[in-house]
mmCIF file with all atom_site columns, C-alpha atoms in Angstrom:
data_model
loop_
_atom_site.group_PDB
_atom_site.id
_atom_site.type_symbol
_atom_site.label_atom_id
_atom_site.label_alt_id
_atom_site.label_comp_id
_atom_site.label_asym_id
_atom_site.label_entity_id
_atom_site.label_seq_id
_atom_site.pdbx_PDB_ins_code
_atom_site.Cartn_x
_atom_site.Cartn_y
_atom_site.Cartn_z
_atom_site.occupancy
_atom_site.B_iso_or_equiv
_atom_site.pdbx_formal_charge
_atom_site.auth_seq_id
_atom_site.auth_comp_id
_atom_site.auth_asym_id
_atom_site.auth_atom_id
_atom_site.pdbx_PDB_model_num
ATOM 1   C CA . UNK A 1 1   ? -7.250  -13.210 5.056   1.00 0.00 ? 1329 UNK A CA 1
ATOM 2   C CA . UNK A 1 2   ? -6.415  -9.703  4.270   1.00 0.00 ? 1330 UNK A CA 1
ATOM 3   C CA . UNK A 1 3   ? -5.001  -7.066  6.611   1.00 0.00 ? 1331 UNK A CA 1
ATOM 4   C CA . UNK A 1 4   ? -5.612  -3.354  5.681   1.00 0.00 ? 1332 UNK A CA 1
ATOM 5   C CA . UNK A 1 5   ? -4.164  -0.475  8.018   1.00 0.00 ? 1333 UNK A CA 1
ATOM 6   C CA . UNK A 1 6   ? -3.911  3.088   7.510   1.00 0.00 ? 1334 UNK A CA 1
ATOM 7   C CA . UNK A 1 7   ? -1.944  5.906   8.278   1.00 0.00 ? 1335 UNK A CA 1
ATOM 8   C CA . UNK A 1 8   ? -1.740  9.632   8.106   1.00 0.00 ? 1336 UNK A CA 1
ATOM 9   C CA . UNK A 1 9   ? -4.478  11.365  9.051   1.00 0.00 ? 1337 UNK A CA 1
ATOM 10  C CA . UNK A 1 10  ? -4.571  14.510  11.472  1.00 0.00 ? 1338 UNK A CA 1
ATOM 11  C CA . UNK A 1 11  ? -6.076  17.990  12.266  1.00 0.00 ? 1339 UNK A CA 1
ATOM 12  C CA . UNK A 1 12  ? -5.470  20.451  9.084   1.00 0.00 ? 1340 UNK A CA 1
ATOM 13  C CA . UNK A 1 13  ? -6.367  23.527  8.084   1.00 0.00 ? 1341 UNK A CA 1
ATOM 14  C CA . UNK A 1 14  ? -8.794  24.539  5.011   1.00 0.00 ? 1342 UNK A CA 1
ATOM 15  C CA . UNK A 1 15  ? -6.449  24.573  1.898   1.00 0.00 ? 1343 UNK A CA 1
ATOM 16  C CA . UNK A 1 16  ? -3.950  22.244  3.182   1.00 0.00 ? 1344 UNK A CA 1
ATOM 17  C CA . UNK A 1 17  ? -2.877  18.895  2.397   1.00 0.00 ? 1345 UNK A CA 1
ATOM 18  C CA . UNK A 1 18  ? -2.629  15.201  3.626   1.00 0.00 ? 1346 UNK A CA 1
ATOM 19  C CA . UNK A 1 19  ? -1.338  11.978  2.568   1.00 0.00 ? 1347 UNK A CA 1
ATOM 20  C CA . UNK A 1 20  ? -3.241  8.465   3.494   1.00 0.00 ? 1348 UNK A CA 1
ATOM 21  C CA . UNK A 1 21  ? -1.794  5.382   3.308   1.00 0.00 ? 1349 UNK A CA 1
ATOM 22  C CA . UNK A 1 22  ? -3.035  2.051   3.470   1.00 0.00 ? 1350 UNK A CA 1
ATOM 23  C CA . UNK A 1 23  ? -0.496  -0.901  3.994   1.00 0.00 ? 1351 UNK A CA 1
ATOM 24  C CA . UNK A 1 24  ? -2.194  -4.790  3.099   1.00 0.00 ? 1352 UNK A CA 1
ATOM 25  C CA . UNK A 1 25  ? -0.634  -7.832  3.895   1.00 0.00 ? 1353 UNK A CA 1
ATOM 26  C CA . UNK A 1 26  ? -1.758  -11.419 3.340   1.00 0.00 ? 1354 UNK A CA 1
ATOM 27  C CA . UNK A 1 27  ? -3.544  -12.739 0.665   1.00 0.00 ? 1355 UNK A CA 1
ATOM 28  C CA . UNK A 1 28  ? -3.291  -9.634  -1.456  1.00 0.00 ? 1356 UNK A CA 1
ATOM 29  C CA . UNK A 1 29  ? -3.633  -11.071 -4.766  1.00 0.00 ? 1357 UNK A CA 1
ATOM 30  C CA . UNK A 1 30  ? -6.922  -11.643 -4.904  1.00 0.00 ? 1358 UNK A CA 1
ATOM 31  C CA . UNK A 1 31  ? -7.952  -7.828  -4.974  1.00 0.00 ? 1359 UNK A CA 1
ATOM 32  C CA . UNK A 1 32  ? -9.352  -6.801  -8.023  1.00 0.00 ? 1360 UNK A CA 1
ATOM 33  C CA . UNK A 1 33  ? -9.647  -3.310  -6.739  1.00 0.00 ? 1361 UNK A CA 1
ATOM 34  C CA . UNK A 1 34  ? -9.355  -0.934  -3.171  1.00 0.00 ? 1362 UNK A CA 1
ATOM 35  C CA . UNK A 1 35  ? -11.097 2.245   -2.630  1.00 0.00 ? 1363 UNK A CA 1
ATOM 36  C CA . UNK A 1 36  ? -11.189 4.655   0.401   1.00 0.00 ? 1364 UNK A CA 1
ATOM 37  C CA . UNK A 1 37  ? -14.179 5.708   1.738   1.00 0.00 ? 1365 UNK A CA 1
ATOM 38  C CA . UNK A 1 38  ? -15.300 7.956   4.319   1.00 0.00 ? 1366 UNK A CA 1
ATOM 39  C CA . UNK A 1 39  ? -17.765 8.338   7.369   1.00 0.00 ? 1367 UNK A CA 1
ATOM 40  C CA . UNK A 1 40  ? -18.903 11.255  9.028   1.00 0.00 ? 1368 UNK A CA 1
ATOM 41  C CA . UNK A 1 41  ? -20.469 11.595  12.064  1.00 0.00 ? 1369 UNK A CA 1
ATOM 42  C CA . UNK A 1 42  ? -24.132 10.035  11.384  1.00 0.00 ? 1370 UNK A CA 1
ATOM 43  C CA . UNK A 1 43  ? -23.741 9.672   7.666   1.00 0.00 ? 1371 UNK A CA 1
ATOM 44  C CA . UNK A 1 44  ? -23.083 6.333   5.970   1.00 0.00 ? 1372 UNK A CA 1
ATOM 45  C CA . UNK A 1 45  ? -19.899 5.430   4.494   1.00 0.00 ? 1373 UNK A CA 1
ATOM 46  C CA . UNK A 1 46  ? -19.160 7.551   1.280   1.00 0.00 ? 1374 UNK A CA 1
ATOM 47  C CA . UNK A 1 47  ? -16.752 6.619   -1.829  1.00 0.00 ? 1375 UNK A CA 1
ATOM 48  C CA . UNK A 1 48  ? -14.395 8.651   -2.306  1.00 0.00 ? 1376 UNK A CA 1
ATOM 49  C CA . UNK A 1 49  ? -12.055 7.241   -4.372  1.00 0.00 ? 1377 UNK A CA 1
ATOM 50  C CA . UNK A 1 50  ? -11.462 3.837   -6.155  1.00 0.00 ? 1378 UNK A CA 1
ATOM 51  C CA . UNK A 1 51  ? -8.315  1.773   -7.669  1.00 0.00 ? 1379 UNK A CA 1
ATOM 52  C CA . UNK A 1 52  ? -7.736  -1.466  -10.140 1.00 0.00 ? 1380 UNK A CA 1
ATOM 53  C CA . UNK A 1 53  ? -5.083  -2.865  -8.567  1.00 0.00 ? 1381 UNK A CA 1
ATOM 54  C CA . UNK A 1 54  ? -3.854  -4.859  -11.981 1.00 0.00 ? 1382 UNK A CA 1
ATOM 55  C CA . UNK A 1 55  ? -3.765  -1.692  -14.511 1.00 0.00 ? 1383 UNK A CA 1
ATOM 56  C CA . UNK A 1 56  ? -3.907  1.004   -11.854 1.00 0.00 ? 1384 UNK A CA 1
ATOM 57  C CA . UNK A 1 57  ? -7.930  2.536   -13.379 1.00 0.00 ? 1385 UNK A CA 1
ATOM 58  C CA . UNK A 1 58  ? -8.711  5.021   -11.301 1.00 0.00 ? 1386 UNK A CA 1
ATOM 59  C CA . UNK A 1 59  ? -12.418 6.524   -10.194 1.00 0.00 ? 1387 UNK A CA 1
ATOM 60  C CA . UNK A 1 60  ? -13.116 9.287   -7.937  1.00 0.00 ? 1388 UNK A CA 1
ATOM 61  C CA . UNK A 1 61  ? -16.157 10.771  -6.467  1.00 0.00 ? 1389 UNK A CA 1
ATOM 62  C CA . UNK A 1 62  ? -17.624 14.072  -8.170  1.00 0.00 ? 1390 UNK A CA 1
ATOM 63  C CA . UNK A 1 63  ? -16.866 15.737  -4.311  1.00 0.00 ? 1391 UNK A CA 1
ATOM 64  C CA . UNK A 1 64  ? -12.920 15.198  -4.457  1.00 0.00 ? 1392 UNK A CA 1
ATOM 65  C CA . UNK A 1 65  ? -12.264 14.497  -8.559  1.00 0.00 ? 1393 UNK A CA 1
ATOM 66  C CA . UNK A 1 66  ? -9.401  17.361  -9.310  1.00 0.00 ? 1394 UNK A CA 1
ATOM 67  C CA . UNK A 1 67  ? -8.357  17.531  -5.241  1.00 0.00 ? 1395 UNK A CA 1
ATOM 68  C CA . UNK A 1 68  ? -7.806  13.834  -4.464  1.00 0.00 ? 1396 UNK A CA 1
ATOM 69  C CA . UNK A 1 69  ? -5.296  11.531  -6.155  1.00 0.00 ? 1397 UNK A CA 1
ATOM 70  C CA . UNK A 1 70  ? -5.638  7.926   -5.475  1.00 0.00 ? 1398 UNK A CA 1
ATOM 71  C CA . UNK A 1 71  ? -2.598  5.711   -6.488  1.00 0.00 ? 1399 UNK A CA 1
ATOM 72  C CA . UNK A 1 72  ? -1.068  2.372   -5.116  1.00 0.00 ? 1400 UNK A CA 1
ATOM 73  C CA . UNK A 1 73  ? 2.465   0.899   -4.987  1.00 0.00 ? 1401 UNK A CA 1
ATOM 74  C CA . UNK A 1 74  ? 2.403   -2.863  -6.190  1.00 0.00 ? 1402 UNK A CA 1
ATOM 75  C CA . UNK A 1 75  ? 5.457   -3.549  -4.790  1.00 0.00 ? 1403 UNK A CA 1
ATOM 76  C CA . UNK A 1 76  ? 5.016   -2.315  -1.386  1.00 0.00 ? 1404 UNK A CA 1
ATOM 77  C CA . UNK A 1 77  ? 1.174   -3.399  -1.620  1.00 0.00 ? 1405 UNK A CA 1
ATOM 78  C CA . UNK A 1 78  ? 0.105   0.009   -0.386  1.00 0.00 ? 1406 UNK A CA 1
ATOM 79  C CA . UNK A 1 79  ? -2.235  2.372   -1.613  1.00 0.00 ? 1407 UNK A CA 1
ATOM 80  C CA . UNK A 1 80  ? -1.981  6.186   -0.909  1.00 0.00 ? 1408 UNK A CA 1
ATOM 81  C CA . UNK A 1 81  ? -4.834  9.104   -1.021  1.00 0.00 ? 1409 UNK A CA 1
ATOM 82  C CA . UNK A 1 82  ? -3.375  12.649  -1.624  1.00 0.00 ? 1410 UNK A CA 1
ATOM 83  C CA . UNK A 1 83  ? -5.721  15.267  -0.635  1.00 0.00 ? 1411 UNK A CA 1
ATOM 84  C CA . UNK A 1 84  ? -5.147  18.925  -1.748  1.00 0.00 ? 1412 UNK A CA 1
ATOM 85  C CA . UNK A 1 85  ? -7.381  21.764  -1.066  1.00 0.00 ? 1413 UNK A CA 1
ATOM 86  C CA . UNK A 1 86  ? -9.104  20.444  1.451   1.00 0.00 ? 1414 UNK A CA 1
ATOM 87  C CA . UNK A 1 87  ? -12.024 21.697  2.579   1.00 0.00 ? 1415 UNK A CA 1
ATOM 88  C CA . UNK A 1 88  ? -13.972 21.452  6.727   1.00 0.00 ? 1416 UNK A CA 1
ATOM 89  C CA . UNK A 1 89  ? -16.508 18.995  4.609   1.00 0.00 ? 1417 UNK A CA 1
ATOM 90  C CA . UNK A 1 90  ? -14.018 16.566  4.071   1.00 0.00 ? 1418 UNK A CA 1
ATOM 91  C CA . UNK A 1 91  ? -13.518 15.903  8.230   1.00 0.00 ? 1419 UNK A CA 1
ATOM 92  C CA . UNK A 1 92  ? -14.434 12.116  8.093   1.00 0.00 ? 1420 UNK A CA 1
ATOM 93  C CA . UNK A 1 93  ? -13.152 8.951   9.337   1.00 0.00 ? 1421 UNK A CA 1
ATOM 94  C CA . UNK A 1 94  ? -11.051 7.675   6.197   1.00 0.00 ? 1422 UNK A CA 1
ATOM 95  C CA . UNK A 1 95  ? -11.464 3.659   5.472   1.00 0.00 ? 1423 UNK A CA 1
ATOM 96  C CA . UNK A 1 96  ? -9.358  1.616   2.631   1.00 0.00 ? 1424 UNK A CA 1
ATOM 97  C CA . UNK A 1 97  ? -10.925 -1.572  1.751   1.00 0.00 ? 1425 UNK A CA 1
ATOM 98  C CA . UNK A 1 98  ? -10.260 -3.952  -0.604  1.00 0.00 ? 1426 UNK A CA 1
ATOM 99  C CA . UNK A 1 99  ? -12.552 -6.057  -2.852  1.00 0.00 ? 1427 UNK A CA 1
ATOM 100 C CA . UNK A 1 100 ? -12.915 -8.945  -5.362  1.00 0.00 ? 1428 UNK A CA 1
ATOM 101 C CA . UNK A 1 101 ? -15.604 -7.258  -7.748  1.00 0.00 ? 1429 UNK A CA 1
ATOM 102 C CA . UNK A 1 102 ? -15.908 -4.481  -10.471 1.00 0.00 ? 1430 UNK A CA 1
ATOM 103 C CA . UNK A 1 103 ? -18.933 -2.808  -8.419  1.00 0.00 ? 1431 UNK A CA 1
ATOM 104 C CA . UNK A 1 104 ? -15.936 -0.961  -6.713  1.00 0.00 ? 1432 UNK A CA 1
ATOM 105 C CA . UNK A 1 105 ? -18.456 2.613   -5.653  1.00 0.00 ? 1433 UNK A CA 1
ATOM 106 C CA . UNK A 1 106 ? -20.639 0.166   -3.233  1.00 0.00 ? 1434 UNK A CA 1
ATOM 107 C CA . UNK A 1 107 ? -19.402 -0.317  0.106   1.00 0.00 ? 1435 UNK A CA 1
ATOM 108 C CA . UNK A 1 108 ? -21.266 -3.907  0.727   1.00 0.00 ? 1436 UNK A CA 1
ATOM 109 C CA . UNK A 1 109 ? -19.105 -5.176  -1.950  1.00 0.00 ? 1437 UNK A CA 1
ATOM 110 C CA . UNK A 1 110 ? -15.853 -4.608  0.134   1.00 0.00 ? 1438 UNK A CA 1
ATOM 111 C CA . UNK A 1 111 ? -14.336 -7.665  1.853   1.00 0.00 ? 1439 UNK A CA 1
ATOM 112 C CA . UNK A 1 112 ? -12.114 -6.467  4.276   1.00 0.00 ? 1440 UNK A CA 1
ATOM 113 C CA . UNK A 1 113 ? -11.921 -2.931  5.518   1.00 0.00 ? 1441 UNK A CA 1
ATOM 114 C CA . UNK A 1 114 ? -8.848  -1.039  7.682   1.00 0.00 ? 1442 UNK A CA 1
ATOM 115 C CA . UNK A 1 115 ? -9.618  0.266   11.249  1.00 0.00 ? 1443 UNK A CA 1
ATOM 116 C CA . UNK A 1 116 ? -9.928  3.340   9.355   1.00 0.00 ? 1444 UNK A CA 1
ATOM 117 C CA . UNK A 1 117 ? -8.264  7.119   10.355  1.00 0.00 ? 1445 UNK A CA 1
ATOM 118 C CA . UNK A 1 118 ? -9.362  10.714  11.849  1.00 0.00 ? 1446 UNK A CA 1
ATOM 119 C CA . UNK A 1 119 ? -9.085  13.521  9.327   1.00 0.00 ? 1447 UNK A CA 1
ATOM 120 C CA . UNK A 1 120 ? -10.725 16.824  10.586  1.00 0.00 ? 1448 UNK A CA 1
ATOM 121 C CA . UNK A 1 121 ? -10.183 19.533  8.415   1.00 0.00 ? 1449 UNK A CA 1
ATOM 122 C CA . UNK A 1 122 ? -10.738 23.365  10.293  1.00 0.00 ? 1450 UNK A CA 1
ATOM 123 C CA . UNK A 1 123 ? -12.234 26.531  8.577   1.00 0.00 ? 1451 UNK A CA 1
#
């Protein structure tokens, strides 16, 4: 089992930035990769941003590549999503997950998921 829980998300203004973290415990070596992902209010859940946890590859979606920075801490088994610039279309419930395969931009392919967090970004 795999336990994935994040922190730091919160009401922000257009241009400013936020730090997520995600924080897994358990069986964390069998990752190949974790991503966070986002839902909006009747969408489905969207990649946003993807990490190999052995060699630290990095993939991003074209909506946040060159605002977003995804990076993890091996040590402290956490992974962290910096968000500059943000923008009111990036208000979203924010989701890490972790999963086994290389097919890391598909949701279904995500084995355990966080309870995810608010981020609501204002105009």
């Amino acid at each position: 089992q795999v336990q994935l829980v994040e922190s730091g998300g919160g009401l922000v203004q257009a241009g400013d930035s936020l730090r997520l973290s995600c924080a897994a415990s358990g069986r964390t070596f069998s990752f190949y990769a974790m991503a966070w992902f986002r839902q909006a209010p009747g969408k489905d859940h969207e990649f946003v941003a993807g990490i190999v946890w052995s060699g630290g590859t990095t993939s991003y979606a074209d909506s946040v590549k060159g605002r977003f920075t995804i990076s993890r801490d091996n040590a402290k088994n956490t992974v962290y999503l910096q968000m500059n610039s943000l923008k009111p279309e990036d208000t979203a419930v924010y989701y890490c997950a972790s999963t086994k395969t290389i097919y890391i931009r598909n949701p279904g392919n995500y084995d355990y998921w966080g309870q995810g967090t608010q981020v609501t970004v204002s105009s």
